[in-house]
Every structure is written in C-alpha cells, then in structure tokens.
Coordinates of C-alpha atoms and ligand atoms in Angstrom, one line a residue:
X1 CA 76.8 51.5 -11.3
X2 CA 77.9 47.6 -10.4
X3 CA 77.6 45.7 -13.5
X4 CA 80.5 44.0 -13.9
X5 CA 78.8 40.3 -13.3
X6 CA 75.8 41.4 -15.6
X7 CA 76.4 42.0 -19.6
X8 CA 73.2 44.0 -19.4
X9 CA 72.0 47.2 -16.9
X10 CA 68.2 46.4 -16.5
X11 CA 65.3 43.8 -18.4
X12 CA 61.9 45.1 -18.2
X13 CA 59.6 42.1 -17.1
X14 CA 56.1 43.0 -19.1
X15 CA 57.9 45.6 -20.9
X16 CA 56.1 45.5 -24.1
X17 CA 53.1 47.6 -22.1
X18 CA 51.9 51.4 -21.5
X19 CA 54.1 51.6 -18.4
X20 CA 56.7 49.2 -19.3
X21 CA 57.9 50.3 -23.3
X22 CA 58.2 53.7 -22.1
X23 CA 60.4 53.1 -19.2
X24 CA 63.0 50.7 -21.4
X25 CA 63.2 53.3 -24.3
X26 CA 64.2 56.0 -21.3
X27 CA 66.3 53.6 -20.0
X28 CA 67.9 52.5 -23.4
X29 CA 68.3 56.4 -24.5
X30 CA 70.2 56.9 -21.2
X31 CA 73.0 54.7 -22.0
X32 CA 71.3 51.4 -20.1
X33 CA 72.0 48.3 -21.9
X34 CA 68.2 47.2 -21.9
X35 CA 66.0 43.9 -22.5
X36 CA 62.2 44.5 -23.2
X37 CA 60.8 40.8 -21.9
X38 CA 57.0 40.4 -22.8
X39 CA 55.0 37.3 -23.5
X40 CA 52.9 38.8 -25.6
X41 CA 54.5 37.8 -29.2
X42 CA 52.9 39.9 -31.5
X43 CA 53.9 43.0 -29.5
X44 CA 57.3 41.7 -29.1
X45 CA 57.0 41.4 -33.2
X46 CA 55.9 44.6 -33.8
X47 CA 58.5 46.5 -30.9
X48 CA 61.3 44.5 -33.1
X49 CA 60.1 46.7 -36.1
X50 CA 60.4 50.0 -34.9
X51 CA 56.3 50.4 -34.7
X52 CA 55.1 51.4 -31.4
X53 CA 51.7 48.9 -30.4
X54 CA 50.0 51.6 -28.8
X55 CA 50.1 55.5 -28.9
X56 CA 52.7 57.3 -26.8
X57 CA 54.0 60.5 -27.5
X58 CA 57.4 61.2 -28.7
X59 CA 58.1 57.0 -28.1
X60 CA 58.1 55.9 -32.0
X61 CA 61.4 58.1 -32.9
X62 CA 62.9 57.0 -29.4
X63 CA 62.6 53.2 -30.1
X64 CA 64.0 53.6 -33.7
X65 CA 66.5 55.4 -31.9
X66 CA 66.9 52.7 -29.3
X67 CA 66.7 49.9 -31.7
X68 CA 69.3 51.6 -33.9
X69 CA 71.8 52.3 -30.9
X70 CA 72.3 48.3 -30.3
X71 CA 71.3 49.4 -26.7
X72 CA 67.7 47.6 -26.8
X73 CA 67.1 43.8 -27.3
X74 CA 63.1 42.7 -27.3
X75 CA 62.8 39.2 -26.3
X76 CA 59.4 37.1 -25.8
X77 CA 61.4 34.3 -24.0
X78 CA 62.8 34.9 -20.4
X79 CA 66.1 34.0 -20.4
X80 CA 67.8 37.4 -21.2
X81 CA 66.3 38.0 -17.7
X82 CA 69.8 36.0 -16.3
X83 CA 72.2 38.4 -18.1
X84 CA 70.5 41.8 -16.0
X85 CA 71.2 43.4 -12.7
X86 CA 67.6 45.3 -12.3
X87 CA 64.9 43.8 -12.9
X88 CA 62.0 46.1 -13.9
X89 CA 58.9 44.1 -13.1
X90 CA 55.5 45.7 -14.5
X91 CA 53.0 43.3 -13.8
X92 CA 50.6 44.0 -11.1
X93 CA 47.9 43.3 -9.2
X94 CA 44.1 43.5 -11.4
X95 CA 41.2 42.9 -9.5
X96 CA 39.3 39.9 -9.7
X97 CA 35.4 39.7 -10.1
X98 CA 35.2 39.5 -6.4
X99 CA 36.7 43.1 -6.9
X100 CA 39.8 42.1 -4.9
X101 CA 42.8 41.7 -6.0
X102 CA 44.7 39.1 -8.1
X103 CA 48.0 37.5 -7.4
X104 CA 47.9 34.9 -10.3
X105 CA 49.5 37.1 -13.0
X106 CA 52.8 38.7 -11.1
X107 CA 52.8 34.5 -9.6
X108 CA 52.9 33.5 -13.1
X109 CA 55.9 35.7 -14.1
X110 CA 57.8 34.8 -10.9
X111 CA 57.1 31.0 -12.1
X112 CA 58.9 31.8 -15.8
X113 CA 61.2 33.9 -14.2
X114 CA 62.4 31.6 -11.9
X115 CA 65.1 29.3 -13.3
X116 CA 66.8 32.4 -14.8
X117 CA 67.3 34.7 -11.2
X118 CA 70.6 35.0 -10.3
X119 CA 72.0 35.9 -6.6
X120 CA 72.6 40.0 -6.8
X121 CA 69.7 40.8 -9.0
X122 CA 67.4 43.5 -7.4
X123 CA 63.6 43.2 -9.0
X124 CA 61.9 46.7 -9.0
X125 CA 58.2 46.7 -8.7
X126 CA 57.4 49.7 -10.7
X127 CA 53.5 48.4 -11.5
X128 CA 50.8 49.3 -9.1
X129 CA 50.3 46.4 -6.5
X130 CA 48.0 45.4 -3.5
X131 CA 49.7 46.6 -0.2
X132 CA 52.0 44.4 1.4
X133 CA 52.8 42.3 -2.4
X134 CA 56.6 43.6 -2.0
X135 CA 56.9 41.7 1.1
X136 CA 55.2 38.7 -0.3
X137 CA 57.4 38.9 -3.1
X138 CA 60.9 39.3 -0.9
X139 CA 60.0 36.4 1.3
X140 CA 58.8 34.1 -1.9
X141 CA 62.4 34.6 -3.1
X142 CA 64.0 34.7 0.5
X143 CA 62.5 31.2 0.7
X144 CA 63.9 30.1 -2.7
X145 CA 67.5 30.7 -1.5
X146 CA 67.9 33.7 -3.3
X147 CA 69.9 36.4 -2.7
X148 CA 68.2 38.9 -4.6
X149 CA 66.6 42.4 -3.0
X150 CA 63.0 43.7 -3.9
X151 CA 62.2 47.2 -4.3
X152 CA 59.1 48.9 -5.1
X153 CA 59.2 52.2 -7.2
X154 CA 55.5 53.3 -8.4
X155 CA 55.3 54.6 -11.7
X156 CA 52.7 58.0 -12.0
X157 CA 53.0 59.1 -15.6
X158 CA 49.7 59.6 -17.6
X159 CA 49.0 57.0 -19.9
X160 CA 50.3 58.9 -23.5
X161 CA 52.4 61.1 -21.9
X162 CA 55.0 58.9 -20.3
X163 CA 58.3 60.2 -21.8
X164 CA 57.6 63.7 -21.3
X165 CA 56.3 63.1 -17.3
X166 CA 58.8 60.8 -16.4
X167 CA 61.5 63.4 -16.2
X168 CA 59.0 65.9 -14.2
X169 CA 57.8 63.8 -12.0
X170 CA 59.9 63.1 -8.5
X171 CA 60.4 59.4 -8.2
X172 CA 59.1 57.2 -5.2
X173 CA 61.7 54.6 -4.0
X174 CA 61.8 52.2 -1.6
X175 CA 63.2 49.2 -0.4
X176 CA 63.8 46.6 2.7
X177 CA 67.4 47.8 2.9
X178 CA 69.9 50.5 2.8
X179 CA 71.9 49.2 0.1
X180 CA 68.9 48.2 -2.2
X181 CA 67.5 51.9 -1.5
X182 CA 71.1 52.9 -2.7
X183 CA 71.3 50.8 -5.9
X184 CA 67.5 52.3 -6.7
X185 CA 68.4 55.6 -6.2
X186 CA 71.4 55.2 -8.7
X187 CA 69.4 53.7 -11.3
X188 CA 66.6 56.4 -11.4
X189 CA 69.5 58.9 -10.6
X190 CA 70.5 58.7 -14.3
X191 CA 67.4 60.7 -15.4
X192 CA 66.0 62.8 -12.3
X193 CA 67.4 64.1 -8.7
X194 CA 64.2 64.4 -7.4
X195 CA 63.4 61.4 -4.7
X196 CA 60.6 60.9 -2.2
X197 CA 62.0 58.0 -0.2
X198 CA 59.9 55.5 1.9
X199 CA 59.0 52.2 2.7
X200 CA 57.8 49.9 0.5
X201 CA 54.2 49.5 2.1
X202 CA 53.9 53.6 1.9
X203 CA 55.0 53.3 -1.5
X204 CA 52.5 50.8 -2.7
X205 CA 50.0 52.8 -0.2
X206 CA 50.9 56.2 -1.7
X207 CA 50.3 54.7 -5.3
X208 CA 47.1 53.5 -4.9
X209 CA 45.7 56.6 -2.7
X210 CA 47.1 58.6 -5.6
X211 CA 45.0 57.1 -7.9
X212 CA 41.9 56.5 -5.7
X213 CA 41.9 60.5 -4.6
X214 CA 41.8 61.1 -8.2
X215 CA 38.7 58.8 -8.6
X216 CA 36.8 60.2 -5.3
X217 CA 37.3 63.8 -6.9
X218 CA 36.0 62.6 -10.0
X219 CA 33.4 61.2 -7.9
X220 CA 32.5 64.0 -6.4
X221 CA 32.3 66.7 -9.6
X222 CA 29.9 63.8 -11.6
X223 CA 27.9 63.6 -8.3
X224 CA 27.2 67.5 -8.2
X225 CA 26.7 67.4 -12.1
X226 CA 23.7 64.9 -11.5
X227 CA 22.1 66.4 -8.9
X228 CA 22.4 70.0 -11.0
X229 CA 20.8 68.3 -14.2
X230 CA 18.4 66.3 -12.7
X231 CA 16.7 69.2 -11.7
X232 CA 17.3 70.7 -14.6
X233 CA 20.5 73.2 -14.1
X234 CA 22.9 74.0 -16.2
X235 CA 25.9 72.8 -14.5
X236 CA 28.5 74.2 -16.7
X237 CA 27.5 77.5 -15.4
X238 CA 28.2 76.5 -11.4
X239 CA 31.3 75.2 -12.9
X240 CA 32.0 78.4 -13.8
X241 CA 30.7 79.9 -10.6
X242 CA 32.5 77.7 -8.5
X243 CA 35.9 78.3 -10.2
X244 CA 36.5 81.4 -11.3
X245 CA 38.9 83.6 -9.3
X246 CA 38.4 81.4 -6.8
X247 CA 41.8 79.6 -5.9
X248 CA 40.3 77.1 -3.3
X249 CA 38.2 75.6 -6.3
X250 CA 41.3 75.8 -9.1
X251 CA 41.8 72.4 -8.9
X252 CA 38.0 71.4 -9.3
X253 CA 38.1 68.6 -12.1
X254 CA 35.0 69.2 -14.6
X255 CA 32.5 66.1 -15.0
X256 CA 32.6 63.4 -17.4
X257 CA 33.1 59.5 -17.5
X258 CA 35.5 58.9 -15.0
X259 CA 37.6 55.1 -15.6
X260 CA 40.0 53.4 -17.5
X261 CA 42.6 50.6 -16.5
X262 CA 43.6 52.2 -13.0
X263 CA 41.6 54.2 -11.6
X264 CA 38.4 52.2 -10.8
X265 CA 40.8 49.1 -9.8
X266 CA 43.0 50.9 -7.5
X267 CA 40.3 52.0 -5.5
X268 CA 39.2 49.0 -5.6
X269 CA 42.1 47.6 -4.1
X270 CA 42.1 50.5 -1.1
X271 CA 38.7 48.8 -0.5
X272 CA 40.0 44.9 0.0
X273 CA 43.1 46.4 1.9
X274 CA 40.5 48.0 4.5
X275 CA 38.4 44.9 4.3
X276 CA 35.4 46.6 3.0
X277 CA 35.7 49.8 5.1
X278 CA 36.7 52.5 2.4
X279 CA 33.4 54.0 2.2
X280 CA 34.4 56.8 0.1
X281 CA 36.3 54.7 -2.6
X282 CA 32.7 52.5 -3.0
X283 CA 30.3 55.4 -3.4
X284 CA 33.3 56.7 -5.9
X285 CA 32.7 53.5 -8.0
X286 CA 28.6 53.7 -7.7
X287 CA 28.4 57.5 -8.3
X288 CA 31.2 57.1 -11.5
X289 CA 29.5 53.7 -12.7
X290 CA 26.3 55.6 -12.6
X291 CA 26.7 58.0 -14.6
X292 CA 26.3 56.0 -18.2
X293 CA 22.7 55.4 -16.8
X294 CA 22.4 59.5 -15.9
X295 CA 23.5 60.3 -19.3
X296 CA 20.7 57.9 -21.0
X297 CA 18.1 59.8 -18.5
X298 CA 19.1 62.9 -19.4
X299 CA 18.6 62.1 -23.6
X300 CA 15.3 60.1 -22.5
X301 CA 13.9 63.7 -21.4
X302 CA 14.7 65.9 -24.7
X303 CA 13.1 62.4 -26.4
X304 CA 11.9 58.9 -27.3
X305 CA 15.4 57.2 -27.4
X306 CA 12.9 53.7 -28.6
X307 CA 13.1 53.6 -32.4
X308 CA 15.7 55.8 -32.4
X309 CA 19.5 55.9 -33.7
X310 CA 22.0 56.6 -30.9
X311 CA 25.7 57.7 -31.6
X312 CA 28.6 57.6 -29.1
X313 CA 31.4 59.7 -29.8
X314 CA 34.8 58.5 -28.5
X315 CA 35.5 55.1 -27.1
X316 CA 39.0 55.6 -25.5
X317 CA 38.5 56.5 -21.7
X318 CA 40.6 59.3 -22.2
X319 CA 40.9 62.4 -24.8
X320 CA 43.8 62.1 -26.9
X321 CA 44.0 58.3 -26.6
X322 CA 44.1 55.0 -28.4
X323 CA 43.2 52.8 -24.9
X324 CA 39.7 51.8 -24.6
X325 CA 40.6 49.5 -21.2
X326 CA 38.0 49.9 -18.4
X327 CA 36.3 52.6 -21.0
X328 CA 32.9 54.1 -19.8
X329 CA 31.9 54.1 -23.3
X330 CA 31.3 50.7 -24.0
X331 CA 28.8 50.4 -20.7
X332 CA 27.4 53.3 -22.4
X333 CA 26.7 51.5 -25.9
X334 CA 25.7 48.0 -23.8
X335 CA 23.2 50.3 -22.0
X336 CA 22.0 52.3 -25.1
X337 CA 21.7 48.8 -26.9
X338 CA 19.2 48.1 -24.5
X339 CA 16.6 50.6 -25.8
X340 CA 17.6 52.4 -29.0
X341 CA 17.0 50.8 -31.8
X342 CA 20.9 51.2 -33.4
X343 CA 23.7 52.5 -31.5
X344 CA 26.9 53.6 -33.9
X345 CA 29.8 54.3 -32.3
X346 CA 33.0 55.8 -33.5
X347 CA 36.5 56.8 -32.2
X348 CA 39.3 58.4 -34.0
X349 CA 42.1 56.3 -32.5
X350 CA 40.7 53.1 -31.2
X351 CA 41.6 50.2 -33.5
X352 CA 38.2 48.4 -33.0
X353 CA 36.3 46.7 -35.8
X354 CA 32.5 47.5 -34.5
X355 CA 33.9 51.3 -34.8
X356 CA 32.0 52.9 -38.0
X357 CA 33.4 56.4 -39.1
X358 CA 32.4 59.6 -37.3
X359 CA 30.4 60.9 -40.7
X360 CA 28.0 58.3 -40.3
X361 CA 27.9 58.5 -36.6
X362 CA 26.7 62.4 -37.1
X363 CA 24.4 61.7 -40.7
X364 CA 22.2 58.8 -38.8
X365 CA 22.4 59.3 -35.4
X366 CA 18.9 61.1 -33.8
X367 CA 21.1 61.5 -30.2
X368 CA 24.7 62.2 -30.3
X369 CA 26.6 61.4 -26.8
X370 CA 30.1 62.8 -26.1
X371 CA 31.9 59.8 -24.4
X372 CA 35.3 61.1 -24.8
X373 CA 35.8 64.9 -25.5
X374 CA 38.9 64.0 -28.8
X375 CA 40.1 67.4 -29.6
X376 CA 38.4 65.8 -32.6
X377 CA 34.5 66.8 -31.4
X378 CA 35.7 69.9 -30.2
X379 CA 36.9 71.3 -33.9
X380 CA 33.0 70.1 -34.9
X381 CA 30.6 73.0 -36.0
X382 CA 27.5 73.3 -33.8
X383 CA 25.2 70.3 -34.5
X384 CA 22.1 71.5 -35.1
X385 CA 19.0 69.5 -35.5
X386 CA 20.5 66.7 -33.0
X387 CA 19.7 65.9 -29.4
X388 CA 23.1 66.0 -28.0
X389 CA 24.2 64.7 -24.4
X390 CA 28.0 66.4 -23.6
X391 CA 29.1 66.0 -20.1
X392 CA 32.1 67.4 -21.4
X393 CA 30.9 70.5 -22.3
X394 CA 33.1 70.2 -25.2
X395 CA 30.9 70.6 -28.1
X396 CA 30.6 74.2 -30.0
X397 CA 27.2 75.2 -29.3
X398 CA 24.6 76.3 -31.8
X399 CA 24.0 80.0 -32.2
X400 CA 21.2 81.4 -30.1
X401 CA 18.5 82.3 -32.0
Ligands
NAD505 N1 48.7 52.6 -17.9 C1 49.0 53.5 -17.0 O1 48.8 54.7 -17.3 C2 49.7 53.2 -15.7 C3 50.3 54.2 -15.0 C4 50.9 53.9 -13.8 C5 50.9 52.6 -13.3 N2 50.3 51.6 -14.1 C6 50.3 50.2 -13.6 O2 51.3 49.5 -14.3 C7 50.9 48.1 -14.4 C8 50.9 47.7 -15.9 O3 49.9 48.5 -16.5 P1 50.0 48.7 -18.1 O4 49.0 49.7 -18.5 O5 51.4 48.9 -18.6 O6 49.5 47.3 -18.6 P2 49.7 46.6 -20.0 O7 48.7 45.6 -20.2 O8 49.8 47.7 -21.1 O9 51.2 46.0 -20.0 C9 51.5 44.8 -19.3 C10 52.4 44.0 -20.2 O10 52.9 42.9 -19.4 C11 52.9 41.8 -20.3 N3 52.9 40.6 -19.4 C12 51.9 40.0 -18.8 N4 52.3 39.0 -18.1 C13 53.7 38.8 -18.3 C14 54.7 37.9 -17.9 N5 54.3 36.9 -17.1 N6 55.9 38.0 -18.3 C15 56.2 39.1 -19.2 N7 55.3 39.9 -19.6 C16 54.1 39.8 -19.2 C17 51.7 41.9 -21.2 O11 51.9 41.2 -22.4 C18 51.7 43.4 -21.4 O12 52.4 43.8 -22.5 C19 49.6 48.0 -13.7 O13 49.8 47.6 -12.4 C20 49.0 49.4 -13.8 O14 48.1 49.7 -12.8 C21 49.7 51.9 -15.2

C-alpha cells in the first residue's frame, strides 16, 4: 500500500457510529494505522476508555485490543484527517421532513474537513447516500483544486453484527477511475477477496434497492398478516402453510414492525430519486407505518383498551438490540397514549429513562404487546390471564385447556 507521504493508513470521518466504530477497529486489528474522527465528544470520551457507546458484538475486546496496540487514535477535532491516505467518510444522506433527502450533514463535514485535505487523499463513501452524491462530491473537490479521488463502497452489515458480517460479506467498490478502483480494492483486500465492482451510481443504486427490497418484502408479509387477522385468521398457521417444504416460499420473512434507521429512509430516498414514481416503495412505507394502528385494532377487539393499562415489550427496532432509531415501538406507545389510560413500556437494552422494568410491565399491564421479539419474551412462561397482541408469534402460548 502507498503510504509513504501519510504517517497514518485510513481516518474514519463519523467513525464513532454503528457503521463507522466497527469498520476502524477491523481496520486497526488488520495492521492499519487508524484515526476514529467524530464530533460527537462524549462518544469520542467514552471510545478513549475502552467502553463501546453502543452494542456490537465481539467490538468491546477488539477496541481494548485496538486501543492497546497504539494502532487506533480517537480524535473529536479534524486535523488528524491531514496525516491519512483514505478517508472513510460515514455520514450520509437522512431524509428531510419533505421525506427527501438531506445534503446539509455530509456538507457540514466537507466544510470541517476542508482546510485539512491534502492532494492524494482518496475519500471513501462507505454510508448510504442519495444517487448521484459521489459525483457531487468529486466535482465539489475538483472545484476546490483538489487532487483527491472519491470512491463509494456501501457498507451492508446488520446493525450488531458488524465484525462478524464484514468478513462474509463480498464488498462493493467503485470509483471514477482505474487507479482509485485499484487503491480501493487494496484497502478492502486486506480483509476479504470477494469484490463486486461497479460504478459509483450502481453502487449507491444497489445500496439503497438492497435496503428498499428488504422493506417492500416486509411490506408485503405485514400486508397479508392484516388482511388474515382482520378477518379473523390465524396467520401463523398460513405462515406455516406457505413455507413448509416449499423452497419458492423459504425466504418468506414472518410479520412484525418493520423500521429502524435505514430501511424506511432508503426507500425513501428510491422515491425522491424517481421523483415520486416508486409506487411500491410508498405503499411499503403506508402498509409498514400502518401496522402500529392494526395492532391497536386487533387488542381493541379481545377488549376495552379505555381505562385500561397497556404494556409494550421491546423498544429497540430490532431483537437483540440496544438501537431504538426509527423504532416502531414508540409510534406504538404515542398511539396507545392516545386511548389507554397508562402505557408502561420496557426494553432490556435500551438505555431510556421513560423505560420501567419488564416485572411491572407484566404485573399492571391488562394488554401486553410484543414490539420487539428480545430472546428475552421468548424465555417468558405463557401469560395467562393477559390480552396479548404478538405479531411476532414469539410468545410461549398458554396450555390448551
Ligand atoms: N446502522 C446500520 O446498520 C447501517 C448499515 C449500513 C449502512 N448504514 C449507513 O451508514 C450511515 C451512518 O449510519 P450509522 O448508523 O453509523 O449512524 P450513526 O449516527 O450511528 O453514526 C454517525 C456518526 O457520525 C458522526 N458525525 C456526524 N457528523 C459528523 C461530522 N461532520 N464529522 C465527524 N463525525 C460526524 C456522529 O456523531 C455519529 O457518531 C448512514 O448513511 C446509514 O444509512 C447504516
């Protein structure tokens, strides 16, 4: 690898995030000399100490590993950024409350980043962007004089599961320019041989159909569960029916809320990239969305929910996790506050002060919803005596009598 003009291999811009620690401890623990850049100082803080600020699996012992090696500086200021050959950028593109997307916080980094670019750099969009923002992003440095090549290489891991993935998972690269494509495949050649090589429009377009196919799917299971329980079928049991030993329907995702930080706004972003013409992608977002309010009708018909308690379980918007981002959950509770007369709500993981533990959640609540199906619920006895709501179908059922 050509380092010799940079003391350090790669600084990851936002890299005190779910995407962006990960990637900078694989990087450190492959022999990279790494910066972690973040503005976020308490994070920064708290990476410095060896604590991880979120959960990740596997990623605590790495960064005390990475700390301890020397190979791993965590900076909240963004001059380090001078002393590195690849820049890891993971700041992307959110949507705005227009639902399109938002330039303002990758501008903003570009901004601080600025005075400390140096001619030879190559900055790596490895966040989820709005088609077209690596060009945007090569001509806003073109114009500033700067010799320095963008290329865009997705990231795909699950949220939690980052170390383990990142190895699995073939990497998508691309770039503007042979050489750039080169220096990329280098870099990510230090932990995997597996490439899909492209441009960097089909890169950010494979990304966010990724993601959006994902949500339609999920659109599509949550659509079928309503219309089974709405007239009043179990739809675990066409689960069942549909799947079994039935290869064409293996990869039939079960029902359940369906968001989180990605999903929900990289469809979103399909849909401003087709000027409004992703059909499919909106009536994935009204059929997901819409689901909080089915889950309320369904408890509404084993009950009065007026006057009485209502308990979510899980908060996260997904099992296993500390992230509640984007979570279905807390439309659930707004929704619920709406006509219950208390709604506790309770979630192993999340670090939220509103939380109250999950043996009060079970001893007061009248109607028990599943939110998110924590391995947690699942190791519950039956609950008897309880109207319960599980879309998960991950709750032990009482005996028949
Ligand atoms: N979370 C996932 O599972 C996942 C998976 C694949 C791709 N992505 C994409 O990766 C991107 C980042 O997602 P995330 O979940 O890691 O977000 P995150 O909020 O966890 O991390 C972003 C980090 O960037 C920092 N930051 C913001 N502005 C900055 C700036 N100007 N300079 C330096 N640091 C800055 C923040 O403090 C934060 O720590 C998004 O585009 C997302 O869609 C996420």
């Amino acid at each position: 690898m050509e380092t010799r003009e940079f003391s350090h291999d790669v600084c990851v811009i936002g890299g005190g995030g779910h995407v962006g620690l990960p990637f900078a401890l694989i990087c450190a623990d492959s022999g990279l000399r790494t910066v972690i850049y973040d503005v976020d100082r308490r994070k920064v803080e708290q990476i410095r100490s060896g604590a991880m600020p979120f959960f990740e699996e596997g990623a605590e012992e790495m960064l005390r590993r990475a700390l301890g090696s020397g190979r791993l500086a965590v900076e909240d200021r963004p001059e380090p950024i001078r002393d590195c050959r690849f820049l890891v950028m993971i700041i992307g593109t959110p949507v705005d409350e227009h639902l399109n997307p938002s330039f303002a916080a990758i501008d903003r980094a570009l901004r601080a980043a600025r005075e400390h670019l140096r001619d030879g750099q190559v900055l790596i969009l490895r966040s989820t962007v709005f088609p077209g923002t690596s060009q945007r992003i090569q001509r806003f440095l073109d114009e500033a004089g700067l010799r320095i090549q963008v290329a865009c290489c997705p990231e795909r891991v699950a949220q939690g599961y980052s170390l383990r993935e990142f190895r699995e998972l073939p990497q998508l690269l691309s770039a503007f320019d042979p050489q750039t494509l080169a220096a990329v495949r280098e870099l990510f050649g230090r932990f995997t041989r597996d490439f899909v090589e492209m441009s960097p429009m089909e890169a950010e377009l494979c990304k966010l159909m990724t993601n959006a196919w994902r949500y339609v799917q999920f659109a599509t299971v949550n659509q079928f569960y309503m219309l089974a329980t709405a007239n009043g079928v179990d739809f675990d049991r066409i689960l069942h029916g549909c799947r079994y030993n039935y290869p064409r329907m293996a990869g039939m995702p079960g029902p359940g809320l369906a968001a989180g930080p990605c999903l929900v706004k990289d469809t979103m972003q399909l849909a401003a990239f087709s000027h409004n013409h992703f059909m499919l992608g909106h009536s994935a977002m009204l059929v997901n969305e819409g689901l909080p309010n089915h889950l309320i009708e369904l408890a509404r018909r084993q009950g009065e929910i007026a006057g009485a308690t209502a308990g979510v379980l899980g908060m996260a918007f997904k099992a296993g996790s500390d992230d509640p981002r984007d979570s279905l959950s807390y439309k659930l509770r707004k929704l619920l506050a709406l006509e219950a007369a208390q709604v506790l709500c309770t979630d192993p993981y999340v670090p939220d002060p509103t939380l109250v533990p999950l043996e009060r959640v079970l001893a007061e609540s009248d109607i028990l919803f599943v939110a998110t199906p924590h391995q947690a619920y699942r190791d519950l006895p039956p609950l008897a005596g309880k109207r319960v709501v599980d879309v998960w179908n991950c709750l032990q059922k009482p005996a028949a009598p």
